[in-house]
Short mmCIF file of C-alpha atoms in Angstrom, two decimals:
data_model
loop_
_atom_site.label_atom_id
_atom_site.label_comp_id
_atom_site.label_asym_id
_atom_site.label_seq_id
_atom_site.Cartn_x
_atom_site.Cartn_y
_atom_site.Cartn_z
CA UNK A 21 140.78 144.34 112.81
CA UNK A 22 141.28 140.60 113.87
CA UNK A 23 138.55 137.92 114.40
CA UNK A 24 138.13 136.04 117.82
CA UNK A 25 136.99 133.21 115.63
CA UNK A 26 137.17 130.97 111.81
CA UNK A 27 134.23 132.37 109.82
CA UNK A 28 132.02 129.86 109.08
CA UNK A 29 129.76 129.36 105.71
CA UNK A 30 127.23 127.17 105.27
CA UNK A 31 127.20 127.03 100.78
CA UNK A 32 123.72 124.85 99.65
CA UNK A 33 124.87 123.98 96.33
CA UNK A 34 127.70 123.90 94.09
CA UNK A 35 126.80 126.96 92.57
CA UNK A 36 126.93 128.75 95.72
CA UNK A 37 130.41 127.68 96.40
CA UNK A 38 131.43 128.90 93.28
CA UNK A 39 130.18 132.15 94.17
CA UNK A 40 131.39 132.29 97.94
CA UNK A 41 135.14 131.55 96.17
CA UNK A 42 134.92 134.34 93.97
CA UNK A 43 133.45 137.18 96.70
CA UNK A 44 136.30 135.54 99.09
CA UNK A 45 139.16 136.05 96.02
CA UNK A 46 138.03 139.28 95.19
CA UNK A 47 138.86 140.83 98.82
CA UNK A 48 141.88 138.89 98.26
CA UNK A 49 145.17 140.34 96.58
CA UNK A 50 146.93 136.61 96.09
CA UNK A 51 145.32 133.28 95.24
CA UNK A 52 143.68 131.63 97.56
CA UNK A 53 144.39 127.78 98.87
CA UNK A 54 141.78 125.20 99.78
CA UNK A 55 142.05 121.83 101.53
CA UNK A 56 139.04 119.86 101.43
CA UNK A 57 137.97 117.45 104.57
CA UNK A 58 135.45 114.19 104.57
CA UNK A 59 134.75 114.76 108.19
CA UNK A 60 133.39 118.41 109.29
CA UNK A 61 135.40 117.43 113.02
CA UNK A 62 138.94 116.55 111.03
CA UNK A 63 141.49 119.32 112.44
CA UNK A 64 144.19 121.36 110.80
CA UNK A 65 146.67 119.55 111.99
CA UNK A 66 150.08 117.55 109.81
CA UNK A 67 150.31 113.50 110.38
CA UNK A 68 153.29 113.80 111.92
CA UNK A 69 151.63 115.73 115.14
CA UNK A 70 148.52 113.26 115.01
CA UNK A 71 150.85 110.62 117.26
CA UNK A 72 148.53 108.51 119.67
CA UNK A 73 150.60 108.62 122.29
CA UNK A 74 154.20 110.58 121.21
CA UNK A 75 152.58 114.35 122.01
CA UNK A 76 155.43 116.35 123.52
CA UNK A 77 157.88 118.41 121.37
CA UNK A 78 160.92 116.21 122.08
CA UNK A 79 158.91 112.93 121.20
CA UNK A 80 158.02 114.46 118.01
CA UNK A 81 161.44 115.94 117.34
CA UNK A 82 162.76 112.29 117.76
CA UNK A 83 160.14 110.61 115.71
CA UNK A 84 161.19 112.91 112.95
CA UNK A 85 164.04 111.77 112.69
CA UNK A 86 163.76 108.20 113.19
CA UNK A 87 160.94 108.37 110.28
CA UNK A 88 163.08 110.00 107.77
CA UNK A 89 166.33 107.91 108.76
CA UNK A 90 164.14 105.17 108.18
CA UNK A 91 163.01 106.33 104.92
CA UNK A 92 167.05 107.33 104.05
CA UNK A 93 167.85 103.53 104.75
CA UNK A 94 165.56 101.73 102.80
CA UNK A 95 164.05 103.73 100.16
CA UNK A 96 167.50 103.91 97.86
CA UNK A 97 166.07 100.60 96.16
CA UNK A 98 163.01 102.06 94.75
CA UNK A 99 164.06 105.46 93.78
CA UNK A 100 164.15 107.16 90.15
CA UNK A 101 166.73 109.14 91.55
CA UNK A 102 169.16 110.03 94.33
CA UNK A 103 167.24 112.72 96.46
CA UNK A 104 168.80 115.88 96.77
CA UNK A 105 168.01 116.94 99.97
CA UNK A 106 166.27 116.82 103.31
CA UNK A 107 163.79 119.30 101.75
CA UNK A 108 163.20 116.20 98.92
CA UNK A 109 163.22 113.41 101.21
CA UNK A 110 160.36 115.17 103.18
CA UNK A 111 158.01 115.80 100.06
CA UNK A 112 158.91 112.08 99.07
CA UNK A 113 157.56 110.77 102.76
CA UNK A 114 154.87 112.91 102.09
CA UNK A 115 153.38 111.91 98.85
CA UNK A 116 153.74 108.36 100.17
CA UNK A 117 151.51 108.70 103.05
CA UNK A 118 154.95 108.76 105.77
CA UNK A 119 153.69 111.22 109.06
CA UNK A 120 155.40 114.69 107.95
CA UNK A 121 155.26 118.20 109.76
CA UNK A 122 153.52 119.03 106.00
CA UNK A 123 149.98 119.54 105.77
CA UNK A 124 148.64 119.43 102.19
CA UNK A 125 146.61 122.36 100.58
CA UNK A 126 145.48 122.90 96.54
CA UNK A 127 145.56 125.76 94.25
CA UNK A 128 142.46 124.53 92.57
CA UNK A 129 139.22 125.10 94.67
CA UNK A 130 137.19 122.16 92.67
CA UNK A 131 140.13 120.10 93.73
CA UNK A 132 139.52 121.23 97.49
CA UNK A 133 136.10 120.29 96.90
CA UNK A 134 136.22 117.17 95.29
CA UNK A 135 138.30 115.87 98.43
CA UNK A 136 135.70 117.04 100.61
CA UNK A 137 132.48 115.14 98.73
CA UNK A 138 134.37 112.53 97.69
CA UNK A 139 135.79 110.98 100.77
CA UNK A 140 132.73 111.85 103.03
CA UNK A 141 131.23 108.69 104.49
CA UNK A 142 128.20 107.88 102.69
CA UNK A 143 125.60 105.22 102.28
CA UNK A 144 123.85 103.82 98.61
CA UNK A 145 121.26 102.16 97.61
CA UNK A 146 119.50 101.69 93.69
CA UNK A 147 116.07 103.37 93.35
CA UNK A 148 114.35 103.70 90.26
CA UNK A 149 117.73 102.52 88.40
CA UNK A 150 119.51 105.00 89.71
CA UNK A 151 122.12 105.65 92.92
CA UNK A 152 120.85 107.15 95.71
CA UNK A 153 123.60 108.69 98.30
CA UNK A 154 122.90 109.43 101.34
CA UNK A 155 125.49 111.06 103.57
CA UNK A 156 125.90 111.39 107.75
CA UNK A 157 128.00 114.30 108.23
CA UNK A 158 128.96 117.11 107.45
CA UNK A 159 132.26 118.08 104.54
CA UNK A 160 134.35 120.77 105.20
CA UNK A 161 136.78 123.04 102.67
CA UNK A 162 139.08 125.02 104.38
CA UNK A 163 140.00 128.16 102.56
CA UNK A 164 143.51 129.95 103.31
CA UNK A 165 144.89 133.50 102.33
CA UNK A 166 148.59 131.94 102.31
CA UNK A 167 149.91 135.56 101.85
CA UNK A 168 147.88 137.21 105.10
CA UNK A 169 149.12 133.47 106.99
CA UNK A 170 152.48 134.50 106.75
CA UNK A 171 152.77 137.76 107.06
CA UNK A 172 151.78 137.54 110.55
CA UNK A 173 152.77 134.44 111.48
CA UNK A 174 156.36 136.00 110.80
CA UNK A 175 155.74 139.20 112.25
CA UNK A 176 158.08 139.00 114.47
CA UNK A 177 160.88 138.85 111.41
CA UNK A 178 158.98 142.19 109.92
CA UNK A 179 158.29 139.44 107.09
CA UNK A 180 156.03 141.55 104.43
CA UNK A 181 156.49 139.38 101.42
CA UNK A 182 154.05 136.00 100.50
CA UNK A 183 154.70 132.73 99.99
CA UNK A 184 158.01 130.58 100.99
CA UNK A 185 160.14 127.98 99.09
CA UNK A 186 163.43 125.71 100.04
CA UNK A 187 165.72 128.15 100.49
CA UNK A 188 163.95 130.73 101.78
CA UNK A 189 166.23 132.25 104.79
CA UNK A 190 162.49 132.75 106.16
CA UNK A 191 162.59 129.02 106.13
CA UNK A 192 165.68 127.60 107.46
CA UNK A 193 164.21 127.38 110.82
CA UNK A 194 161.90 124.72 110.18
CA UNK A 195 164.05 122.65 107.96
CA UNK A 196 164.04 118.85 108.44
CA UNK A 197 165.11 118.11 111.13
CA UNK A 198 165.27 120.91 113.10
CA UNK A 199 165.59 120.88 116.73
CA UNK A 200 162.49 121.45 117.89
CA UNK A 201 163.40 124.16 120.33
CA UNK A 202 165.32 126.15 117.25
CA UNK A 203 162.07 126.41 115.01
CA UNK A 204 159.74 129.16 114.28
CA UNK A 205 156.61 128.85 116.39
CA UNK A 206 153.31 129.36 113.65
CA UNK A 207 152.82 127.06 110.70
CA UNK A 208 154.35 128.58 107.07
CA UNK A 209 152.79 128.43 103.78
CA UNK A 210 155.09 126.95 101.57
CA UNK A 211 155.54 125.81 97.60
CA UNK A 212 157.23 122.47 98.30
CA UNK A 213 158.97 119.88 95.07
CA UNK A 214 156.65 119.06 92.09
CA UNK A 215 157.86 115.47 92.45
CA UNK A 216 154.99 113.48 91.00
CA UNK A 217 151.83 114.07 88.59
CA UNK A 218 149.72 113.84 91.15
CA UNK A 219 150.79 116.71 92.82
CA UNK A 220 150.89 118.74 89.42
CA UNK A 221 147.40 117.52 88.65
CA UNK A 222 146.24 118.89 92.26
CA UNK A 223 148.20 121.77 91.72
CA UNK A 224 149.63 121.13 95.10
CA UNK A 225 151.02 123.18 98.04
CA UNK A 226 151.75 122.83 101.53
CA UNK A 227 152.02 124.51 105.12
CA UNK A 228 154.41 123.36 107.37
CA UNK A 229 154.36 123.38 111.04
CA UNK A 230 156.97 124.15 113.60
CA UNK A 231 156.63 124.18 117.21
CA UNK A 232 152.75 124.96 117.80
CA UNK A 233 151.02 121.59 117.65
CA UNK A 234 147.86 123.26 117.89
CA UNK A 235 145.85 123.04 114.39
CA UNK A 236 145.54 126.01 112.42
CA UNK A 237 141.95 126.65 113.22
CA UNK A 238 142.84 126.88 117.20
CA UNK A 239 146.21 129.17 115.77
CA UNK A 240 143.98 131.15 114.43
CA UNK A 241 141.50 131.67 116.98
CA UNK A 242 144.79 132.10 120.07
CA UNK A 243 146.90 134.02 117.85
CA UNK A 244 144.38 136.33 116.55
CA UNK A 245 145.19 135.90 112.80
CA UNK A 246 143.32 138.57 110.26
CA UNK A 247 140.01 138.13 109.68
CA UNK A 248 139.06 136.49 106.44
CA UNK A 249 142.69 134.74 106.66
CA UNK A 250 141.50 131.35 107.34
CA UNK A 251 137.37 130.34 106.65
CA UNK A 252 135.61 127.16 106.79
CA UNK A 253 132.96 126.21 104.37
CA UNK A 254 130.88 123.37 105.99
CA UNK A 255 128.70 121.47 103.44
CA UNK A 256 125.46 119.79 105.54
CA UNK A 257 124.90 116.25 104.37
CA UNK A 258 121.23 116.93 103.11
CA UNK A 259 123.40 119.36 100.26
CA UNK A 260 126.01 116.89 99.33
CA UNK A 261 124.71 114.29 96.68
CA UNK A 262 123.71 117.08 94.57
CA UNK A 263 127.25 118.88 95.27
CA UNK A 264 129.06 115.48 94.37
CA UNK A 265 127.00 115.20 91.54
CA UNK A 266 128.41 118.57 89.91
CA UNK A 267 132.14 118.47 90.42
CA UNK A 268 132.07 114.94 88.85
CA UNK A 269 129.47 116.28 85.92
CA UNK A 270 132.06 119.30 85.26
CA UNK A 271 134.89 117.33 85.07
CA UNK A 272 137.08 116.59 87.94
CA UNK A 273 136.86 112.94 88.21
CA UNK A 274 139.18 110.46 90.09
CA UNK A 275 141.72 109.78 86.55
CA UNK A 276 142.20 113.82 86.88
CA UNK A 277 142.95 114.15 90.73
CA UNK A 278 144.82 110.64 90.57
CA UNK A 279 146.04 110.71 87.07
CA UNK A 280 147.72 107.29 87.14
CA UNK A 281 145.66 103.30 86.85
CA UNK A 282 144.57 103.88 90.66
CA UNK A 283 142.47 106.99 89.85
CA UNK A 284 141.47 105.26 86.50
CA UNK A 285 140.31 102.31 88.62
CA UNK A 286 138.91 104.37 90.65
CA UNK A 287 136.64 106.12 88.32
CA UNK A 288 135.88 102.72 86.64
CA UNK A 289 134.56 101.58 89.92
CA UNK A 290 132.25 104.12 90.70
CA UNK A 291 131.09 104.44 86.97
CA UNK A 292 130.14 100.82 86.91
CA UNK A 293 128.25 101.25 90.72
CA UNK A 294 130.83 99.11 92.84
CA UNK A 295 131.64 102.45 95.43
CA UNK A 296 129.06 101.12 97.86
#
């Protein structure tokens, strides 16, 4: 059976998430992926397809490639290393905030939620000696069955296996670089370069689009995905001080999503009450 619509769920606390994640993972025969959102409106959809005004399929084909022969020129000076191929270039540009067709996911559900409390737009004020948060919209963690993704975005191939990696013949077709018109249709889930700590530490993973520019969510909804392949978990703002308040309490801080001197200044910062 196939849903006309994301399921939504509405989780009051932290405890209830943790709950929701485990009835969702039990109906589940692979792990599940989250990708957490400061802004309940924020679509599925990769930088690279989030142009102001470069919207067609052959704009975005040639911004592609002017972004990553850009990135070719003038990045050989600060490399570690020569980059092996277009594959690497693209989870470079991607790590260092360059518009991809990559859309970044997590392993780690408490990771998916820490992005979601974290960077939701809040107010603060002291009362009583202590910080009090108040938030104006609604968080959002989007929870993915990468398996049940592409097994029917690839249908069409008779694709019955789970998740793809470089080199994947599943893959080739949305390679960088990639004309446009040769690519796959539906987003992939993908395992993409362990190329920093910070993607180890967020036990990181990716889907990457080809030539839908729709974001998942509408994919979902026009290509009648399974049900219970793609949810949203919307957290109101009246639940999320006390939700921030627990995934910092049980350990995932800024110095263990960003384990580098930014996430330890970071975590400094809001220790010491300069956030707001």
């Amino acid at each position: 059976m196939t849903a006309a619509a994301v399921a939504e769920k509405r989780p009051k606390s932290f405890q209830d998430f943790v709950a929701l994640v485990e009835d969702l993972q039990g109906k589940s025969d692979t792990s599940l992926w989250f990708r957490g959102s400061g802004k309940g409106t924020y679509k599925l959809l990769p930088s690279l397809y989030r142009h102001r005004s470069r919207r067609s399929r052959a704009e975005l084909e040639s911004l592609e490639r002017e972004l990553m022969t850009r990135f070719r020129q003038r990045s050989i000076p600060f490399l570690a290393r020569p980059l092996a191929d277009e594959w690497d270039m693209l989870f470079f540009m991607q790590h260092y905030g360059i518009p991809t067709r990559l859309l970044d996911w997590t392993e780690n559900p408490f990771i998916g939620l820490y992005f979601a409390v974290m960077s939701c737009p809040f107010s603060g004020k002291m009362a009583a000696g202590k910080a009090v948060l108040s938030f104006s919209s609604d968080a959002v963690v989007w929870i993915l069955d990468p398996t049940a993704w592409n097994r029917h975005a690839l249908r069409h191939q008779g694709f019955d296996r789970g998740i793809l990696t470089p080199g994947d013949e599943a893959l080739q077709s949305y390679k960088p670089l990639t004309r446009f018109s040769d690519m796959n249709v539906q987003p992939v889930a993908i395992y993409g370069a362990y190329n920093s700590p910070r993607i180890v530490a967020q036990r990181g993973a990716f889907t990457i689009f080809g030539q839908n520019t729709l974001g998942m969510d509408r994919t979902f909804d026009e290509e009648r995905f399974p049900t219970g392949c793609l949810v949203k978990v919307v957290f109101e703002p009246d639940a999320l001080a006390d939700i921030r308040k627990s995934i910092l309490k049980h350990g995932i801080t800024e110095s263990v999503v960003f384990p580098d001197l930014e996430g330890l200044a970071k975590e400094i910062n809001r220790d010491f009450e300069f956030e707001y």
